[in-house]
mmCIF file of C-alpha atoms in Angstrom:
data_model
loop_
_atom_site.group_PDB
_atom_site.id
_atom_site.type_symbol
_atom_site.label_atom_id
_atom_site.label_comp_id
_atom_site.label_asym_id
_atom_site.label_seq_id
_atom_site.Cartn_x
_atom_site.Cartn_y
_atom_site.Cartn_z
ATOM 1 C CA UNK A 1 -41.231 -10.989 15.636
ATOM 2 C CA UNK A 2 -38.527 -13.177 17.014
ATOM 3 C CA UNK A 3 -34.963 -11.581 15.907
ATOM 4 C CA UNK A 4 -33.379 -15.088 15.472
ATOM 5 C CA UNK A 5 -35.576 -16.114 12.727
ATOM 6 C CA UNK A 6 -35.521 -12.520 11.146
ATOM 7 C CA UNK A 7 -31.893 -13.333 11.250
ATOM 8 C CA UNK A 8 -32.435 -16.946 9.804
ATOM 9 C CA UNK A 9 -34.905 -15.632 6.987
ATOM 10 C CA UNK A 10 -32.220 -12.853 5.812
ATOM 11 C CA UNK A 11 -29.782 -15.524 5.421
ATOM 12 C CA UNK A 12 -32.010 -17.199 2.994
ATOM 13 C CA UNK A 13 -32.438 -14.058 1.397
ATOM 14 C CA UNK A 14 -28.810 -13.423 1.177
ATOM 15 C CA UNK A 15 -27.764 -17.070 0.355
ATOM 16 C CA UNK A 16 -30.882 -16.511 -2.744
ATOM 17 C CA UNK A 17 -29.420 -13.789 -3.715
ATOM 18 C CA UNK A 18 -25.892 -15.173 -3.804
ATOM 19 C CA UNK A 19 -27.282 -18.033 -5.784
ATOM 20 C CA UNK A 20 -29.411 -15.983 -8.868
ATOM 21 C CA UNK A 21 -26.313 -13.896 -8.826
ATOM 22 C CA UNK A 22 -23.683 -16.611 -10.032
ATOM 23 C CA UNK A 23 -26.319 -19.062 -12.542
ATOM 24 C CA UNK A 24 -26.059 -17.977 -16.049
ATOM 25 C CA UNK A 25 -29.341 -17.018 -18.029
ATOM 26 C CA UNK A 26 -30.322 -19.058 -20.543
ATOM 27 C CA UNK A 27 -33.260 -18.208 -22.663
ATOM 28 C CA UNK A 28 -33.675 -13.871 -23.029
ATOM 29 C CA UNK A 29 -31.345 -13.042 -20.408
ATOM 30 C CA UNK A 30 -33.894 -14.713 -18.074
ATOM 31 C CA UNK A 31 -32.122 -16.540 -15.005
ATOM 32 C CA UNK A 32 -33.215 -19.756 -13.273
ATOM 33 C CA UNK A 33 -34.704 -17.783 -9.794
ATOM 34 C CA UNK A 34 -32.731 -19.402 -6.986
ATOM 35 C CA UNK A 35 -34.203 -16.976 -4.600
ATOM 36 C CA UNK A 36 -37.492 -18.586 -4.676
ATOM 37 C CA UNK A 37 -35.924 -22.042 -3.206
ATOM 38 C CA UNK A 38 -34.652 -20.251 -0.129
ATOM 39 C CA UNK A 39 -37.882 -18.019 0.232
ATOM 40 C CA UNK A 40 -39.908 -21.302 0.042
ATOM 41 C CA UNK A 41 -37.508 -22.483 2.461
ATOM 42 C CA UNK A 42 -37.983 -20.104 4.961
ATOM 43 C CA UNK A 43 -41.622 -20.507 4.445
ATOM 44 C CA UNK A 44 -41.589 -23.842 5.431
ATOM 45 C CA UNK A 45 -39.353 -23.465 8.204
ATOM 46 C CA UNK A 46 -41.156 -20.346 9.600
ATOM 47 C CA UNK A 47 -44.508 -21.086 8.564
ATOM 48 C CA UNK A 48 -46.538 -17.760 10.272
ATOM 49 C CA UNK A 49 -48.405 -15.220 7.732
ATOM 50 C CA UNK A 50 -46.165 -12.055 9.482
ATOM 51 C CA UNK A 51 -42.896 -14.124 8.165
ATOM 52 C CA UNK A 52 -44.087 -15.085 4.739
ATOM 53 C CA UNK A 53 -44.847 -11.006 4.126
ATOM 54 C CA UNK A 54 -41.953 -10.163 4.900
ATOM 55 C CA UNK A 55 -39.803 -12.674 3.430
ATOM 56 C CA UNK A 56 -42.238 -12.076 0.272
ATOM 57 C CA UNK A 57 -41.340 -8.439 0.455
ATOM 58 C CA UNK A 58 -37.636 -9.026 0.863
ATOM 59 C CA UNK A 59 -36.914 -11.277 -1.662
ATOM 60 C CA UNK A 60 -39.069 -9.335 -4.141
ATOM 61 C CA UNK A 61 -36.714 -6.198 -3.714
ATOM 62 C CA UNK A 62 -33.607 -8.165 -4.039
ATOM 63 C CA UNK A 63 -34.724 -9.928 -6.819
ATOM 64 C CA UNK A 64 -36.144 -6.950 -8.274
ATOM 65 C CA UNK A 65 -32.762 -5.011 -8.066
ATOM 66 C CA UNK A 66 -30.992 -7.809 -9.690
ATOM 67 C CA UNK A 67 -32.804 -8.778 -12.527
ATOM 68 C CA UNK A 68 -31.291 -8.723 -15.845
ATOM 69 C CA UNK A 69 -35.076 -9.215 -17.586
ATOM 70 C CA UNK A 70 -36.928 -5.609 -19.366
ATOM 71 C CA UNK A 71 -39.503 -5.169 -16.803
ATOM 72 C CA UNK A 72 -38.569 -7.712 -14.152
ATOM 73 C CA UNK A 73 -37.927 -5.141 -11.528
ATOM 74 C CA UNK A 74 -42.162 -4.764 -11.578
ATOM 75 C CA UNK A 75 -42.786 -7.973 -12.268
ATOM 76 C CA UNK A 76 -40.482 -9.377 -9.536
ATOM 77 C CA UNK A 77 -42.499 -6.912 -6.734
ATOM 78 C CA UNK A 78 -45.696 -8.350 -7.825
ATOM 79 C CA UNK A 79 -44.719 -12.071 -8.327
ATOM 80 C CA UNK A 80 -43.216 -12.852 -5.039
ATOM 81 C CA UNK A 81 -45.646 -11.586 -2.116
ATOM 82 C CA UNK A 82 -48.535 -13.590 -4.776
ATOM 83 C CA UNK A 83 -46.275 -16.658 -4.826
ATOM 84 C CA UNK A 84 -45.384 -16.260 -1.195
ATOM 85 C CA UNK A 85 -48.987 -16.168 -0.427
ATOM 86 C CA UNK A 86 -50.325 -18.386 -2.372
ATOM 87 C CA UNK A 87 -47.400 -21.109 -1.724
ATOM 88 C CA UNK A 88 -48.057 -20.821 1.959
ATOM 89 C CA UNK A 89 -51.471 -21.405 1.639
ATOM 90 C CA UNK A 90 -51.013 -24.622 -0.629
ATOM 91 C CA UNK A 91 -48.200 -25.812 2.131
ATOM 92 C CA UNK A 92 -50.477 -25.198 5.232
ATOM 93 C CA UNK A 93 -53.310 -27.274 3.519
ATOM 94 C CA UNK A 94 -51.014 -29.811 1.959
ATOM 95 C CA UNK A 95 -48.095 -30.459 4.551
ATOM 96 C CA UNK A 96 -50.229 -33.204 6.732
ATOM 97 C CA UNK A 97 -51.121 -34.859 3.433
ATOM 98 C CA UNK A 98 -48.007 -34.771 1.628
ATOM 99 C CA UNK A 99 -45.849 -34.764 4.815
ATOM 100 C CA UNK A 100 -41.651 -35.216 4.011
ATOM 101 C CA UNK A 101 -42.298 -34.762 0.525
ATOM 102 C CA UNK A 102 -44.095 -31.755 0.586
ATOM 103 C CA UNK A 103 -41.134 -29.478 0.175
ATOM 104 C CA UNK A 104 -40.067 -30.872 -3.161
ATOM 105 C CA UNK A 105 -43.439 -30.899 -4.776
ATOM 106 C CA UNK A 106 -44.689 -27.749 -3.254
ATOM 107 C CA UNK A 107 -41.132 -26.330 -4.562
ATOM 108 C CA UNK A 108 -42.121 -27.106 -8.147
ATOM 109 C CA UNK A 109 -45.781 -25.997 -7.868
ATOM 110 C CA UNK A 110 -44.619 -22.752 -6.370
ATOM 111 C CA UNK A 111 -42.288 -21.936 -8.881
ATOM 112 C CA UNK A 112 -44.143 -22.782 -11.792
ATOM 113 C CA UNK A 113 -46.954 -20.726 -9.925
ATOM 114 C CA UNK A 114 -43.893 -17.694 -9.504
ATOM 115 C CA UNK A 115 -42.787 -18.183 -13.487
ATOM 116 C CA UNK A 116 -46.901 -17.768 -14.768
ATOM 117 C CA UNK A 117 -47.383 -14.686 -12.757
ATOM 118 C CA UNK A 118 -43.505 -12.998 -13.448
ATOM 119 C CA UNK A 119 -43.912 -13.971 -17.313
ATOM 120 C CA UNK A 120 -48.070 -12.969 -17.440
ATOM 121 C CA UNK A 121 -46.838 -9.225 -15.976
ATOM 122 C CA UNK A 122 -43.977 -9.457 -17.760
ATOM 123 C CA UNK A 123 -45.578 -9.972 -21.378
ATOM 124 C CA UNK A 124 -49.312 -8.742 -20.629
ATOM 125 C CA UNK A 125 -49.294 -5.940 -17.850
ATOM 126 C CA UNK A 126 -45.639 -4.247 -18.883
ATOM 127 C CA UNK A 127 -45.770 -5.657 -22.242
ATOM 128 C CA UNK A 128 -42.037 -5.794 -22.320
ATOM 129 C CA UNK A 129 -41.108 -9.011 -24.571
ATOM 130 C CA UNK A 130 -41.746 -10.276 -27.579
ATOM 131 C CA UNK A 131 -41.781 -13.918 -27.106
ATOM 132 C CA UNK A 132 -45.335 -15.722 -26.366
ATOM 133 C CA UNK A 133 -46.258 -16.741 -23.153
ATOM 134 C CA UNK A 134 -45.937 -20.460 -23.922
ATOM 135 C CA UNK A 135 -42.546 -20.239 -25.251
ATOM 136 C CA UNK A 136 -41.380 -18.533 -22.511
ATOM 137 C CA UNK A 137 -42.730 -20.769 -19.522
ATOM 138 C CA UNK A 138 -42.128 -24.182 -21.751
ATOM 139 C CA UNK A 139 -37.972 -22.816 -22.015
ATOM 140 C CA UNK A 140 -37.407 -20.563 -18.634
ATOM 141 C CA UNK A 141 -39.405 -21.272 -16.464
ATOM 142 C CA UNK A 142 -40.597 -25.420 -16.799
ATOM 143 C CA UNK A 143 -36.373 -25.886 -16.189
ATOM 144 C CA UNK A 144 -36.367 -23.657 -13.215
ATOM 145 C CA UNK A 145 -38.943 -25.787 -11.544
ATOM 146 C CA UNK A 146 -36.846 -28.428 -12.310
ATOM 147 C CA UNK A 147 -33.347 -27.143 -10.831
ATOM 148 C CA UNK A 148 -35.205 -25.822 -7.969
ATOM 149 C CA UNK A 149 -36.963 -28.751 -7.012
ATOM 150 C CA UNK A 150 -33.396 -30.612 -7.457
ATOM 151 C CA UNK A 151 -32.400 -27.892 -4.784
ATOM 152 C CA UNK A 152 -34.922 -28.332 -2.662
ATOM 153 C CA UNK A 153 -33.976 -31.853 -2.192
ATOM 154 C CA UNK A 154 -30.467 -31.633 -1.262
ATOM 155 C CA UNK A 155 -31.628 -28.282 0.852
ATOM 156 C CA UNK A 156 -34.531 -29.399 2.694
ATOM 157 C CA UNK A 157 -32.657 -32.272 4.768
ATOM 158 C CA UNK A 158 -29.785 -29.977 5.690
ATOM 159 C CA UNK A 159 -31.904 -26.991 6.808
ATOM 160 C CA UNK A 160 -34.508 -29.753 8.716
ATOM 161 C CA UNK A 161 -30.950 -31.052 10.717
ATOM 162 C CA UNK A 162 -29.866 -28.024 11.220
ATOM 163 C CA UNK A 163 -32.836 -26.676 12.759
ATOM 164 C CA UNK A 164 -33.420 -30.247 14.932
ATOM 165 C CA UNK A 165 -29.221 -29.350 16.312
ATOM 166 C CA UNK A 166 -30.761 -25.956 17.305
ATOM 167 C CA UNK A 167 -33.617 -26.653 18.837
ATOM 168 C CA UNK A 168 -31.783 -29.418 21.130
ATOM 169 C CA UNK A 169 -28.893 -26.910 21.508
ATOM 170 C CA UNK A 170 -31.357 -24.289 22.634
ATOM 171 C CA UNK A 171 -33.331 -26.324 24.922
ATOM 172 C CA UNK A 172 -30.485 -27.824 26.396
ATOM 173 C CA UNK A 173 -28.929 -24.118 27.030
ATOM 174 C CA UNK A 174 -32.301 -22.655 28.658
#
């Protein structure tokens, strides 16, 4: 594994973590999941199977230790490596098709996919809440797609700039 992406992806991590930290919940103490713009971030930036576990595993500790939701801590270590997975496989047979605007849609997808399978362990495996499924996704997690999909449109262009500087930088250097 090359150190300066491991370094790159735990930025993400950190800069997700900052993020769900400081949004307010809104419905059940449940929190929009900010983490899961910069994990699909690094996903698409770094898009090999040995990064997405990892950044999978990462971000489902951190998320897991800072949940506020009964249960979440589980649900969190289950939701992320299947979202990470799953998201990665919908980007790497998607991204030629959907090209710039993959990010954005695949952003939305992915967290709606995140929000069934944290709210489905959540209410069916743990059976932790007492609000129905629908109710849930339709008031938590429909708006998180939304604000991360916003995110991932002022994100995307900054990290894809950023990572165009470096690679000139770094072939100019060598």
């Amino acid at each position: 594994m090359n150190t300066r992406i491991l370094v790159m992806l735990s930025l993400l991590v950190g800069m997700g973590a900052v993020l769900h930290a400081v949004l307010p919940p809104f419905f059940f103490g449940m929190r929009p999941d900010m983490m899961l713009t910069m994990m699909f971030l690094g996903i698409i930036l770094f898009p090999k199977l040995q990064y997405v576990l990892l950044l999978s595993a990462a971000t489902g500790l951190i998320s897991a230790l800072t949940t506020t939701v009964p249960g979440g801590q589980i649900a969190n270590l289950i939701d992320k490596p299947v979202t990470a997975v799953t998201f990665f496989a919908l980007y790497l047979s998607l991204k030629k098709v959907l090209k710039n605007g993959a990010a954005p849609i695949l952003t939305a997808v992915g967290t709606l996919i995140s929000g069934g399978v944290f709210l489905g362990s959540v209410l069916f495996i743990l059976g932790m809440m007492e609000a129905s499924f629908g109710a849930m996704f339709l008031t938590v997690v429909v708006p998180t797609a939304v604000i991360n999909t916003m995110a991932m449109v002022v994100i995307y262009p900054v990290a894809q700039t950023i990572m165009k500087r470096k690679s000139a930088a770094h072939s100019l250097s060598v």
